[in-house]
Each structure stands twice: as structure tokens, then as C-alpha cells.
Tab-separated table of C-alpha atoms in Angstrom:
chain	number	residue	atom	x	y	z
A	10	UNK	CA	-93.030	-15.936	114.235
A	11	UNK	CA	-93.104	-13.824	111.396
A	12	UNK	CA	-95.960	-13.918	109.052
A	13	UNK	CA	-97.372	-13.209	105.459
A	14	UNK	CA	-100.261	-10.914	105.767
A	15	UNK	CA	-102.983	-11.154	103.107
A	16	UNK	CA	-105.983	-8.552	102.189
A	17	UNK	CA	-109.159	-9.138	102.237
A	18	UNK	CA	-109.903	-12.439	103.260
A	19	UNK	CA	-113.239	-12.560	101.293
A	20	UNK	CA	-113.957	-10.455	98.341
A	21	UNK	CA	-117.108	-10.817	96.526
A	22	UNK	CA	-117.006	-9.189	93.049
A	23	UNK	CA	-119.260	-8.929	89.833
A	24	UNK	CA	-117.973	-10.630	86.787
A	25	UNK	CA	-115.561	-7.989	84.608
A	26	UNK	CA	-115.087	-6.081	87.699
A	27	UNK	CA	-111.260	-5.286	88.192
A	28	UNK	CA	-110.141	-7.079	91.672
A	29	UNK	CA	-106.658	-5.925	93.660
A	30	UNK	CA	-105.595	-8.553	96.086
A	31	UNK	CA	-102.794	-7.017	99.016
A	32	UNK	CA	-100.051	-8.974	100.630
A	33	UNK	CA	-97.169	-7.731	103.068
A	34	UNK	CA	-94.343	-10.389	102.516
A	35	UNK	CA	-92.148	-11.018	105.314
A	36	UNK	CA	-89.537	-8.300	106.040
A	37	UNK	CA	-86.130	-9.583	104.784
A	38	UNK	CA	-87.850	-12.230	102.162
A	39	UNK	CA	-86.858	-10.876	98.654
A	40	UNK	CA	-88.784	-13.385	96.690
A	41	UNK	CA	-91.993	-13.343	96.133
A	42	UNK	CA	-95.306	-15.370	94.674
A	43	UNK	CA	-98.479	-15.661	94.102
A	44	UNK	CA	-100.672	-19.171	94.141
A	45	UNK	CA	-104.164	-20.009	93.769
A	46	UNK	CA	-106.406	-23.097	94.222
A	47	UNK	CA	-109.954	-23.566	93.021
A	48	UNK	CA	-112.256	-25.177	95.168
A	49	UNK	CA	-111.444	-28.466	95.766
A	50	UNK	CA	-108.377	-28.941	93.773
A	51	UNK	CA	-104.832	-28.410	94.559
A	52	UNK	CA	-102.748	-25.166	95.090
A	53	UNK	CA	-101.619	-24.112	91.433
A	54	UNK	CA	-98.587	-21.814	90.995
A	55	UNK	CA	-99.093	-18.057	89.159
A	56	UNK	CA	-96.050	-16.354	89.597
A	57	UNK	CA	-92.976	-14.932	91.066
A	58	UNK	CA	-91.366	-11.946	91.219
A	59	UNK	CA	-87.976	-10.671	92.414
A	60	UNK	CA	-85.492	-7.335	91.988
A	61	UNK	CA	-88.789	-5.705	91.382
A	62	UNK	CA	-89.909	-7.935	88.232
A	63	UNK	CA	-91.816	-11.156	86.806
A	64	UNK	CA	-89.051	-14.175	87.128
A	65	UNK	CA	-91.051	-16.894	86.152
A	66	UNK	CA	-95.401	-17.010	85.453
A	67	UNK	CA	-97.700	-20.090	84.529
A	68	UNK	CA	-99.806	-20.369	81.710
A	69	UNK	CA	-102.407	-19.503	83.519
A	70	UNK	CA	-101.555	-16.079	84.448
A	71	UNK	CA	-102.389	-13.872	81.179
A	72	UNK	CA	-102.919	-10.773	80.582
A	73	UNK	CA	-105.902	-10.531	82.625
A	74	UNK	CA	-103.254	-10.751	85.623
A	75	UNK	CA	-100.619	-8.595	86.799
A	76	UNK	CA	-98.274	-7.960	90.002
A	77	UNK	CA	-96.123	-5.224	91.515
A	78	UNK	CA	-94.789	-4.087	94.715
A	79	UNK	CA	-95.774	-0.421	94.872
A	80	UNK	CA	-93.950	0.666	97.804
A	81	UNK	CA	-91.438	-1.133	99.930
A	82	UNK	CA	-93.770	-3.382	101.939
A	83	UNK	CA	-96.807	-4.525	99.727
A	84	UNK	CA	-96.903	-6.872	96.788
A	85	UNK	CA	-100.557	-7.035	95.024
A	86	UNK	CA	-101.781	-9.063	92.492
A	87	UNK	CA	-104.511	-7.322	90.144
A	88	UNK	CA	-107.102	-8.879	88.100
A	89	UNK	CA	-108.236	-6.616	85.334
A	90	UNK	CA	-111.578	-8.183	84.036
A	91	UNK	CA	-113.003	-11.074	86.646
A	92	UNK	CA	-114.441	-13.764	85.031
A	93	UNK	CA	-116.592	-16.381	87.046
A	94	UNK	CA	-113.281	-18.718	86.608
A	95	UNK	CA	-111.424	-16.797	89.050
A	96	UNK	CA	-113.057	-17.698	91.964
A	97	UNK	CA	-110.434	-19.416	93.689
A	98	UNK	CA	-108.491	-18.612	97.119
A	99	UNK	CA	-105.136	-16.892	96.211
A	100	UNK	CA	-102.113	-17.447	98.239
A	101	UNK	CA	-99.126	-15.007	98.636
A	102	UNK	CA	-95.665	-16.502	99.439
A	103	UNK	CA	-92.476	-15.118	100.112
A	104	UNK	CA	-88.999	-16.911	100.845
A	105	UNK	CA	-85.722	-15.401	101.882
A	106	UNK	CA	-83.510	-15.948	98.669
A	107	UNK	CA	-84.298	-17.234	95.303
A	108	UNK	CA	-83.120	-20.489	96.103
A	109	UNK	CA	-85.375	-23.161	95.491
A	110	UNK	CA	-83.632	-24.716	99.165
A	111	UNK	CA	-85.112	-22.472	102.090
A	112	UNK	CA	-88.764	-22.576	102.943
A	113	UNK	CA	-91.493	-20.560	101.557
A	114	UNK	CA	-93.919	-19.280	103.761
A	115	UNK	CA	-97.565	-18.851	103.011
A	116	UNK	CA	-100.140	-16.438	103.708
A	117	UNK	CA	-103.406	-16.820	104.947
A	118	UNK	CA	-105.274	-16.521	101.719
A	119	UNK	CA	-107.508	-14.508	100.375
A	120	UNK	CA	-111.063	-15.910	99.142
A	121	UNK	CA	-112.295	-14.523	95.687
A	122	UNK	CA	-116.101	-15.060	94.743
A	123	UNK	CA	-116.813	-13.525	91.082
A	124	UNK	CA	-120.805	-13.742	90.701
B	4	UNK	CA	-93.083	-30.250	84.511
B	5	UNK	CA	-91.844	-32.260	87.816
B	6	UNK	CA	-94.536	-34.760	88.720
B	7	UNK	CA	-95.894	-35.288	92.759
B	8	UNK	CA	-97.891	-38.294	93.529
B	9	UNK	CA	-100.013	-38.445	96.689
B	10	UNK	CA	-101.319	-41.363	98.443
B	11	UNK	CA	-103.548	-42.061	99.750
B	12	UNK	CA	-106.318	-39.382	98.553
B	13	UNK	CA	-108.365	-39.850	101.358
B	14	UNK	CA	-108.080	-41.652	104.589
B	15	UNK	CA	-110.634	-41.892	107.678
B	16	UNK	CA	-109.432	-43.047	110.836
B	17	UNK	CA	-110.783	-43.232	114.323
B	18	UNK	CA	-109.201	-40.668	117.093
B	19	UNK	CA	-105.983	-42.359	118.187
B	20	UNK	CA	-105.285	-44.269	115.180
B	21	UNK	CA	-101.942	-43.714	113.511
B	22	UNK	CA	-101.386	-43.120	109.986
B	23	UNK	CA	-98.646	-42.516	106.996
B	24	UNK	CA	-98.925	-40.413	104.134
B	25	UNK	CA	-96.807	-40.632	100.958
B	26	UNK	CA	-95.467	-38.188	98.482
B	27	UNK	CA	-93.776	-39.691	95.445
B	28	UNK	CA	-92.139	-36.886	93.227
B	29	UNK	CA	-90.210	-37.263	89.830
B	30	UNK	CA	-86.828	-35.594	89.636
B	31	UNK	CA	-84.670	-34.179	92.194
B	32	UNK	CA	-85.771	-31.741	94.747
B	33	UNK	CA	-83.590	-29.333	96.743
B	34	UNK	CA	-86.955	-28.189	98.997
B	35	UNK	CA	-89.836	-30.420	100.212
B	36	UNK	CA	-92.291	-28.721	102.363
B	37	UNK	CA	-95.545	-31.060	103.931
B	38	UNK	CA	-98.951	-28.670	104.185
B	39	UNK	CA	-102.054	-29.074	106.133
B	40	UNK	CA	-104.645	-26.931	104.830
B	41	UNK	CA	-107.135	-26.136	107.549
B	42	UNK	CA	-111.042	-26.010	107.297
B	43	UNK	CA	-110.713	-22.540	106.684
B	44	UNK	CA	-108.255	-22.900	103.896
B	45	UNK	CA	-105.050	-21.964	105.592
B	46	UNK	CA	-101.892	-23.653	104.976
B	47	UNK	CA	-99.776	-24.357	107.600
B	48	UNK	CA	-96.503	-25.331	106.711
B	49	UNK	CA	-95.647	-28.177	108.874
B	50	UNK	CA	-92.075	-29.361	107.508
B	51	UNK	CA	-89.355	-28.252	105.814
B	52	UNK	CA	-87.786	-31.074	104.912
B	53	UNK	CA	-85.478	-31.948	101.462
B	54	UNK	CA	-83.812	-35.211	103.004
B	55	UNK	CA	-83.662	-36.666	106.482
B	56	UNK	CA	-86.040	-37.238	109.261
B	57	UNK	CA	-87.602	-34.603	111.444
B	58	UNK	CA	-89.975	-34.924	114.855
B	59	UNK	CA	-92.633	-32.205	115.754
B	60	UNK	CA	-94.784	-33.487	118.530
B	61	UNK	CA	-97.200	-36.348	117.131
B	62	UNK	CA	-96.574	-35.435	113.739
B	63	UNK	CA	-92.654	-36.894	111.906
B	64	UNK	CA	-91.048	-36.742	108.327
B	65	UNK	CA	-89.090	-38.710	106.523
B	66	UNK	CA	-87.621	-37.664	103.150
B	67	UNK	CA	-85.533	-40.301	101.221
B	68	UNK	CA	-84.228	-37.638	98.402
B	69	UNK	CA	-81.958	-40.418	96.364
B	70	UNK	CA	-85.673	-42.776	96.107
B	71	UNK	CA	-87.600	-39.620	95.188
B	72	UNK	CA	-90.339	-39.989	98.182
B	73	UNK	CA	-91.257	-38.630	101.488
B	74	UNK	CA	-93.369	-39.574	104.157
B	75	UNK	CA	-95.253	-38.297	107.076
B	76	UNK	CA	-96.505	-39.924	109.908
B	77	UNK	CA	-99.595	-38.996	112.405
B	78	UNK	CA	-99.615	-40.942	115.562
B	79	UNK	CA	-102.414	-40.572	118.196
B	80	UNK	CA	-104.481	-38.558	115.875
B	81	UNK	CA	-106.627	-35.917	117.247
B	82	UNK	CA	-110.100	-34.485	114.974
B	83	UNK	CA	-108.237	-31.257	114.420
B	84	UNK	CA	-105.946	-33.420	112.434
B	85	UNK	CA	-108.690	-33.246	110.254
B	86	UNK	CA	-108.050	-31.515	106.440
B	87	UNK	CA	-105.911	-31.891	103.475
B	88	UNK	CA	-102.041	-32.833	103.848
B	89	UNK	CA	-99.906	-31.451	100.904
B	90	UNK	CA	-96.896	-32.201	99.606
B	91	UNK	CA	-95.179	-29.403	97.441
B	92	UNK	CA	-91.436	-29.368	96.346
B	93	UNK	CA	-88.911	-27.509	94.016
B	94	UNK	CA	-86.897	-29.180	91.796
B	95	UNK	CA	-83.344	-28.935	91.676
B	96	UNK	CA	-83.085	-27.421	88.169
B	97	UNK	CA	-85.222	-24.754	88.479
B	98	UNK	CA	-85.476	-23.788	91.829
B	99	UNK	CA	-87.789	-20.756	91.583
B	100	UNK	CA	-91.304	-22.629	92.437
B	101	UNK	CA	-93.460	-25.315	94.575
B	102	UNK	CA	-95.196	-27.855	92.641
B	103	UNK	CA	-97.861	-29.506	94.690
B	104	UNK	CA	-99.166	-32.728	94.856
B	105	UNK	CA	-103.085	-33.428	94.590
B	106	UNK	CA	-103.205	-33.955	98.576
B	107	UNK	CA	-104.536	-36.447	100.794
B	108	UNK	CA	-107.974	-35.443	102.512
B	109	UNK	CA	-107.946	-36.861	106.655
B	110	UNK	CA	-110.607	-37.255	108.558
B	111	UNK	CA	-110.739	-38.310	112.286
B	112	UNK	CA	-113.446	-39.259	113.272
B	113	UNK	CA	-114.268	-39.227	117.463
């Protein structure tokens, strides 16, 4: 089955250290996302992107955040100056259309500690 | 913002008990998708499921889309059944995100 590939699993980072998280969307998905949930609380949206731009971002993704898709496979999200705030496990999504009705499919997650 | 209501938030049952979970949203959904999130933080999408009833092994759905509410059932639980069940739709209007519920945290005890 086909997957949503995340990079790293684990990063440990110093606060105000700059932080690029790496996921590889499924194939013929077009839309993409990223999520995150801090420890114990439930899975928050960030953002999504399509046609190669921002469609839609939460309040909580400022400046401090930003996404692209660099080639034709990867889709990071960067995090300019960590704060200890952002420790949180971030979740990459992608779905086939941007159609609210088809599933979207999660990754694995990646685990950021900011000390 | 569409509202998602889960119930119960946590739950401890015996192995083999049998148990139903409940996700009460606010407007109209055109995607409903249940989660377990594994002890390693994983989500595993276990349903796709908008309206109707689906079967997958011990684990069924039911989604009743005009009463805003879905349900999923665990018979014959096992203790890898053990974690957090999400609920997480779209509404109808906007169409472009998941909104998750709070979760309900299982654990099955041997």
C-alpha cells in the first residue's frame, strides 16, 4: 500500500536553531499538509498546499514556519527560529484531489525536541 | 470552526470486552476518517467513512451523516487495541482540512 514517508523520525534541536522536516507524499496525491500535535493533546492542523502554493494555514503557522516542494517528490516544512513550543510530532498528509471527500493519508511522523 | 466531540475520553476494559466510541461533529461533513494513534505516535487510518456502515475484522463504523455522529465499535478487544482513537472530518463547506476531535484514550488490560 502506498505510503507517506517522513524524515527524521526524532530530531533533537537547540532553541533558535532553524529545523527542516522532509516528507515524500504519495505519488499521484496533489494535495498536500502539514499537522502537528503536542504531547498529549490532539492533532492540530498547519497547512496545505497545492499547484505549488499555501491554500489554506492556521493561526498557528507564522512566520516562523514555511513549506515548499523543492523538486518533484519532497514537500518540507521549515522552522526558522525553534522555540521550546515547538516540540511537538509533525505529521505530513497528502490526498489525491482537493476534495475534502477522499481520504487523507498520514505519515509516520516526525518527533521534534527543542531543548 | 466545525466542532468534534469525543466520548468517552478514556475507557479501560478487560481483553475480550467490547466497546463503542462516539464522535459527535457540528455541521456537515463530506469526509470522516476514525484514527488510532499507536504507542509510538503513528496514526493509522482505520476508516474512511462519511455515511454508512463499514466492517474491518473486529473493528466496524457507523456514520449517521443527517444526525451529525459516528461510531465505532471494538469487539473482542485485544491489548494492542491499546492507544488513542480519533475522529477527524472535513466539513462540507470548506473541504480543504481535517478537524480532529480530542480522542478517546483505550486501554486493555490482560
Amino acid at each position: 500500500e502506498p505510503e507517506v514517508t517522513q524524515t527524521p523520525s526524532h530530531q533533537v534541536t537547540q532553541m533558535g536553531q532553524e529545523v527542516i522536516l522532509r516528507c515524500v507524499p504519495i505519488s499521484n496525491h496533489l494535495y498536500f499538509y502539514w499537522y502537528r500535535q503536542i504531547l498529549g493533546q490532539k492533532v492540530e492542523f498547519l497547512v496545505s498546499f497545492y499547484n505549488n502554493e499555501i491554500s489554506e494555514k492556521s493561526e498557528i503557522f507564522d512566520d516562523q514556519f514555511s513549506v515548499e516542494r523543492p523538486d518533484g517528490s519532497n514537500f518540507t516544512l521549515k522552522i526558522r527560529s525553534t522555540k521550546l513550543e515547538d516540540s511537538a510530532m509533525y505529521f505530513c498528509a497528502s490526498r489525491v484531489t482537493p476534495s475534502g471527500a477522499n481520504v487523507l493519508t498520514f505519515g509516520a511522523g516526525s518527533r521534534l525536541t527543542v531543548l | 470552526g466545525i466542532q468534534v466531540e469525543q466520548s468517552p475520553p478514556d475507557l479501560i476494559l478487560q481483553e475480550g470486552a467490547n466497546s463503542t466510541l462516539r464522535c459527535n461533529f457540528s455541521d456537515s461533513v463530506n469526509n470522516l476518517q476514525w484514527f488510532h494513534q499507536n504507542p509510538w505516535g503513528q496514526l493509522i487510518n482505520l476508516f474512511y467513512i462519511p455515511s454508512g456502515t463499514k466492517q474491518n475484522g473486529r473493528l466496524s463504523a457507523t456514520t449517521v451523516a443527517t444526525e451529525r455522529y459516528s461510531l465505532l465499535y471494538i469487539s473482542s478487544s485485544q491489548t494492542t487495541d491499546s492507544g488513542v482513537y480519533f475522529c477527524a472530518v472535513d466539513r462540507e463547506t470548506s473541504g480543504s482540512r481535517l478537524t480532529f476531535g480530542e480522542g478517546t484514550q483505550l486501554t486493555v488490560n490482560p
